[in-house]
Amino acid sequence: MRGVFYLKKKDIWKIVFAVTITALFALLSSYFTDTSSEWYMALEKPSIQPPPIVFAIAWPIIYVLFAASFSVLLIKNKWSGAFLYIINLILTTLWCVLFFVRHSTGSALVLLLIIFAFAVYLAIFAYNKSVLAGILILPYVLWIGYALAINYGVVLLN
């Protein structure tokens, strides 16, 4: 008997794959992110930057929705989209390295423009394959756009 929530064994492995890859990159990104460093604390930040707790709440939610979107697309047998999700995860992690490790706010801004373009493309791709996958990835796209504005402000002020 197949219910609404029936998943095939191969679908469970797709979910495990999407969640694992997303979690690994989330952990890697957090490893490179140090908001308590002397360098970061000394930066002038734009007025649109929220308090640190907002990032601590927002990013886990965004990663969960990202993994859910990735899972939905994989269950729809759209392995071709896996590359787009993984590219976004790699680029987002690289941004953390450029900004927090290398202290290269300008390079991070350029990379964030690229990430935003990839994120928009990912959202369009996901939406065209699955409305649900497209909706679930939207908070990531919006947050990247917001991060772009913050990063731009940091570059202007420093």
PDB file of C-alpha atoms in Angstrom:
ATOM      1  CA  MET A   1       0.000   0.000   0.000  1.00  0.00           C
ATOM      2  CA  ARG A   2       1.405   3.356  -1.023  1.00  0.00           C
ATOM      3  CA  GLY A   3       0.604   6.346   1.109  1.00  0.00           C
ATOM      4  CA  VAL A   4       1.387   9.992   0.613  1.00  0.00           C
ATOM      5  CA  PHE A   5       4.657   9.608   2.544  1.00  0.00           C
ATOM      6  CA  TYR A   6       5.761   6.339   0.981  1.00  0.00           C
ATOM      7  CA  LEU A   7       9.431   6.381   0.068  1.00  0.00           C
ATOM      8  CA  LYS A   8      11.336   3.792  -1.874  1.00  0.00           C
ATOM      9  CA  LYS A   9      14.627   2.553  -0.475  1.00  0.00           C
ATOM     10  CA  LYS A  10      16.545   4.442  -3.169  1.00  0.00           C
ATOM     11  CA  ASP A  11      14.712   7.633  -2.162  1.00  0.00           C
ATOM     12  CA  ILE A  12      15.872   7.270   1.429  1.00  0.00           C
ATOM     13  CA  TRP A  13      19.464   7.035   0.215  1.00  0.00           C
ATOM     14  CA  LYS A  14      18.964  10.174  -1.859  1.00  0.00           C
ATOM     15  CA  ILE A  15      17.754  12.015   1.232  1.00  0.00           C
ATOM     16  CA  VAL A  16      20.702  10.696   3.242  1.00  0.00           C
ATOM     17  CA  PHE A  17      23.061  11.855   0.486  1.00  0.00           C
ATOM     18  CA  ALA A  18      21.547  15.358   0.263  1.00  0.00           C
ATOM     19  CA  VAL A  19      21.440  15.832   4.036  1.00  0.00           C
ATOM     20  CA  THR A  20      24.979  14.484   4.545  1.00  0.00           C
ATOM     21  CA  ILE A  21      26.557  16.619   1.828  1.00  0.00           C
ATOM     22  CA  THR A  22      24.731  19.720   3.032  1.00  0.00           C
ATOM     23  CA  ALA A  23      25.641  19.058   6.676  1.00  0.00           C
ATOM     24  CA  LEU A  24      29.304  18.482   5.815  1.00  0.00           C
ATOM     25  CA  PHE A  25      29.549  21.794   3.984  1.00  0.00           C
ATOM     26  CA  ALA A  26      27.615  23.569   6.740  1.00  0.00           C
ATOM     27  CA  LEU A  27      30.097  22.256   9.309  1.00  0.00           C
ATOM     28  CA  LEU A  28      33.035  23.162   7.098  1.00  0.00           C
ATOM     29  CA  SER A  29      31.666  26.684   6.621  1.00  0.00           C
ATOM     30  CA  SER A  30      31.168  27.111  10.356  1.00  0.00           C
ATOM     31  CA  TYR A  31      34.748  25.912  10.938  1.00  0.00           C
ATOM     32  CA  PHE A  32      36.062  28.775   8.786  1.00  0.00           C
ATOM     33  CA  THR A  33      33.707  31.379  10.281  1.00  0.00           C
ATOM     34  CA  ASP A  34      35.010  33.290  13.290  1.00  0.00           C
ATOM     35  CA  THR A  35      32.806  36.207  14.259  1.00  0.00           C
ATOM     36  CA  SER A  36      34.660  36.682  17.543  1.00  0.00           C
ATOM     37  CA  SER A  37      38.080  37.300  15.981  1.00  0.00           C
ATOM     38  CA  GLU A  38      39.829  40.576  16.641  1.00  0.00           C
ATOM     39  CA  TRP A  39      39.826  41.316  12.898  1.00  0.00           C
ATOM     40  CA  TYR A  40      36.086  40.766  12.504  1.00  0.00           C
ATOM     41  CA  MET A  41      35.194  42.690  15.661  1.00  0.00           C
ATOM     42  CA  ALA A  42      37.232  45.669  14.419  1.00  0.00           C
ATOM     43  CA  LEU A  43      35.364  45.850  11.097  1.00  0.00           C
ATOM     44  CA  GLU A  44      32.866  48.649  10.561  1.00  0.00           C
ATOM     45  CA  LYS A  45      29.596  46.953   9.784  1.00  0.00           C
ATOM     46  CA  PRO A  46      26.670  48.412   7.853  1.00  0.00           C
ATOM     47  CA  SER A  47      23.502  49.347   9.703  1.00  0.00           C
ATOM     48  CA  ILE A  48      21.603  46.555   7.924  1.00  0.00           C
ATOM     49  CA  GLN A  49      23.714  43.888   9.630  1.00  0.00           C
ATOM     50  CA  PRO A  50      21.685  42.055  12.239  1.00  0.00           C
ATOM     51  CA  PRO A  51      23.030  40.952  15.628  1.00  0.00           C
ATOM     52  CA  PRO A  52      25.112  37.736  15.621  1.00  0.00           C
ATOM     53  CA  ILE A  53      22.243  35.659  17.041  1.00  0.00           C
ATOM     54  CA  VAL A  54      20.306  36.172  13.800  1.00  0.00           C
ATOM     55  CA  PHE A  55      23.060  34.422  11.836  1.00  0.00           C
ATOM     56  CA  ALA A  56      23.159  31.612  14.403  1.00  0.00           C
ATOM     57  CA  ILE A  57      19.423  31.079  13.920  1.00  0.00           C
ATOM     58  CA  ALA A  58      19.144  31.761  10.184  1.00  0.00           C
ATOM     59  CA  TRP A  59      21.956  29.608   8.797  1.00  0.00           C
ATOM     60  CA  PRO A  60      20.836  26.289  10.323  1.00  0.00           C
ATOM     61  CA  ILE A  61      17.297  26.898   9.049  1.00  0.00           C
ATOM     62  CA  ILE A  62      18.617  27.804   5.602  1.00  0.00           C
ATOM     63  CA  TYR A  63      20.785  24.675   5.489  1.00  0.00           C
ATOM     64  CA  VAL A  64      17.855  22.461   6.523  1.00  0.00           C
ATOM     65  CA  LEU A  65      15.685  23.971   3.773  1.00  0.00           C
ATOM     66  CA  PHE A  66      18.590  23.669   1.334  1.00  0.00           C
ATOM     67  CA  ALA A  67      18.942  19.949   2.157  1.00  0.00           C
ATOM     68  CA  ALA A  68      15.170  19.486   1.861  1.00  0.00           C
ATOM     69  CA  SER A  69      15.142  21.130  -1.565  1.00  0.00           C
ATOM     70  CA  PHE A  70      18.125  19.033  -2.637  1.00  0.00           C
ATOM     71  CA  SER A  71      16.337  15.880  -1.397  1.00  0.00           C
ATOM     72  CA  VAL A  72      13.113  16.687  -3.230  1.00  0.00           C
ATOM     73  CA  LEU A  73      14.992  17.203  -6.473  1.00  0.00           C
ATOM     74  CA  LEU A  74      16.935  13.969  -6.081  1.00  0.00           C
ATOM     75  CA  ILE A  75      13.745  12.026  -5.334  1.00  0.00           C
ATOM     76  CA  LYS A  76      12.347  13.386  -8.587  1.00  0.00           C
ATOM     77  CA  ASN A  77      15.354  11.599 -10.177  1.00  0.00           C
ATOM     78  CA  LYS A  78      17.006  14.839 -11.157  1.00  0.00           C
ATOM     79  CA  TRP A  79      20.616  13.909 -10.447  1.00  0.00           C
ATOM     80  CA  SER A  80      21.629  16.528 -12.996  1.00  0.00           C
ATOM     81  CA  GLY A  81      20.635  19.150 -10.427  1.00  0.00           C
ATOM     82  CA  ALA A  82      22.914  17.664  -7.763  1.00  0.00           C
ATOM     83  CA  PHE A  83      25.861  19.437  -9.364  1.00  0.00           C
ATOM     84  CA  LEU A  84      24.163  22.828  -8.912  1.00  0.00           C
ATOM     85  CA  TYR A  85      23.492  22.218  -5.230  1.00  0.00           C
ATOM     86  CA  ILE A  86      27.039  21.045  -4.590  1.00  0.00           C
ATOM     87  CA  ILE A  87      28.537  24.001  -6.487  1.00  0.00           C
ATOM     88  CA  ASN A  88      26.505  26.370  -4.301  1.00  0.00           C
ATOM     89  CA  LEU A  89      27.734  24.609  -1.158  1.00  0.00           C
ATOM     90  CA  ILE A  90      31.358  24.746  -2.313  1.00  0.00           C
ATOM     91  CA  LEU A  91      31.134  28.430  -3.235  1.00  0.00           C
ATOM     92  CA  THR A  92      29.432  29.347   0.037  1.00  0.00           C
ATOM     93  CA  THR A  93      32.193  27.587   1.975  1.00  0.00           C
ATOM     94  CA  LEU A  94      34.839  29.304  -0.134  1.00  0.00           C
ATOM     95  CA  TRP A  95      33.235  32.648   0.733  1.00  0.00           C
ATOM     96  CA  CYS A  96      33.788  31.887   4.433  1.00  0.00           C
ATOM     97  CA  VAL A  97      37.457  31.204   3.715  1.00  0.00           C
ATOM     98  CA  LEU A  98      37.921  34.418   1.726  1.00  0.00           C
ATOM     99  CA  PHE A  99      36.081  36.604   4.213  1.00  0.00           C
ATOM    100  CA  PHE A 100      36.957  35.164   7.627  1.00  0.00           C
ATOM    101  CA  VAL A 101      40.287  33.410   7.019  1.00  0.00           C
ATOM    102  CA  ARG A 102      41.900  35.502   4.275  1.00  0.00           C
ATOM    103  CA  HIS A 103      40.223  38.757   5.423  1.00  0.00           C
ATOM    104  CA  SER A 104      39.653  39.594   1.779  1.00  0.00           C
ATOM    105  CA  THR A 105      36.330  41.418   1.906  1.00  0.00           C
ATOM    106  CA  GLY A 106      36.608  42.606  -1.705  1.00  0.00           C
ATOM    107  CA  SER A 107      37.301  39.136  -3.104  1.00  0.00           C
ATOM    108  CA  ALA A 108      34.521  37.769  -0.902  1.00  0.00           C
ATOM    109  CA  LEU A 109      32.157  40.361  -2.392  1.00  0.00           C
ATOM    110  CA  VAL A 110      33.053  39.327  -5.948  1.00  0.00           C
ATOM    111  CA  LEU A 111      32.565  35.688  -5.018  1.00  0.00           C
ATOM    112  CA  LEU A 112      29.229  36.535  -3.395  1.00  0.00           C
ATOM    113  CA  LEU A 113      28.052  38.045  -6.681  1.00  0.00           C
ATOM    114  CA  ILE A 114      28.925  34.754  -8.354  1.00  0.00           C
ATOM    115  CA  ILE A 115      27.215  32.784  -5.582  1.00  0.00           C
ATOM    116  CA  PHE A 116      24.092  34.913  -5.951  1.00  0.00           C
ATOM    117  CA  ALA A 117      24.007  34.258  -9.707  1.00  0.00           C
ATOM    118  CA  PHE A 118      24.421  30.514  -9.108  1.00  0.00           C
ATOM    119  CA  ALA A 119      21.767  30.596  -6.371  1.00  0.00           C
ATOM    120  CA  VAL A 120      19.245  32.301  -8.655  1.00  0.00           C
ATOM    121  CA  TYR A 121      20.019  29.803 -11.399  1.00  0.00           C
ATOM    122  CA  LEU A 122      19.643  26.945  -8.904  1.00  0.00           C
ATOM    123  CA  ALA A 123      16.272  28.278  -7.752  1.00  0.00           C
ATOM    124  CA  ILE A 124      14.989  28.561 -11.312  1.00  0.00           C
ATOM    125  CA  PHE A 125      16.283  25.092 -12.165  1.00  0.00           C
ATOM    126  CA  ALA A 126      14.782  23.577  -9.013  1.00  0.00           C
ATOM    127  CA  TYR A 127      11.442  25.316  -9.514  1.00  0.00           C
ATOM    128  CA  ASN A 128      11.234  24.063 -13.098  1.00  0.00           C
ATOM    129  CA  LYS A 129      11.819  20.484 -11.921  1.00  0.00           C
ATOM    130  CA  SER A 130       9.714  20.680  -8.750  1.00  0.00           C
ATOM    131  CA  VAL A 131       7.715  23.603  -7.400  1.00  0.00           C
ATOM    132  CA  LEU A 132       8.391  22.374  -3.858  1.00  0.00           C
ATOM    133  CA  ALA A 133      12.166  22.204  -4.437  1.00  0.00           C
ATOM    134  CA  GLY A 134      12.057  25.723  -5.873  1.00  0.00           C
ATOM    135  CA  ILE A 135      10.133  27.108  -2.910  1.00  0.00           C
ATOM    136  CA  LEU A 136      12.389  25.385  -0.373  1.00  0.00           C
ATOM    137  CA  ILE A 137      15.541  26.903  -1.910  1.00  0.00           C
ATOM    138  CA  LEU A 138      14.166  30.474  -1.937  1.00  0.00           C
ATOM    139  CA  PRO A 139      15.301  31.379   1.616  1.00  0.00           C
ATOM    140  CA  TYR A 140      18.868  30.511   0.592  1.00  0.00           C
ATOM    141  CA  VAL A 141      18.649  32.814  -2.419  1.00  0.00           C
ATOM    142  CA  LEU A 142      17.149  35.641  -0.351  1.00  0.00           C
ATOM    143  CA  TRP A 143      19.738  35.218   2.392  1.00  0.00           C
ATOM    144  CA  ILE A 144      22.579  35.282  -0.146  1.00  0.00           C
ATOM    145  CA  GLY A 145      21.125  38.518  -1.551  1.00  0.00           C
ATOM    146  CA  TYR A 146      21.017  39.974   1.956  1.00  0.00           C
ATOM    147  CA  ALA A 147      24.588  38.792   2.623  1.00  0.00           C
ATOM    148  CA  LEU A 148      25.621  40.485  -0.611  1.00  0.00           C
ATOM    149  CA  ALA A 149      24.261  43.801   0.658  1.00  0.00           C
ATOM    150  CA  ILE A 150      26.028  43.352   4.009  1.00  0.00           C
ATOM    151  CA  ASN A 151      29.332  42.371   2.372  1.00  0.00           C
ATOM    152  CA  TYR A 152      29.056  45.392   0.066  1.00  0.00           C
ATOM    153  CA  GLY A 153      28.529  47.617   3.111  1.00  0.00           C
ATOM    154  CA  VAL A 154      31.573  46.117   4.837  1.00  0.00           C
ATOM    155  CA  VAL A 155      33.702  46.817   1.751  1.00  0.00           C
ATOM    156  CA  LEU A 156      32.492  50.428   1.576  1.00  0.00           C
ATOM    157  CA  LEU A 157      33.034  51.083   5.275  1.00  0.00           C
ATOM    158  CA  ASN A 158      36.460  49.507   5.613  1.00  0.00           C
TER     159      ASN A 158
END
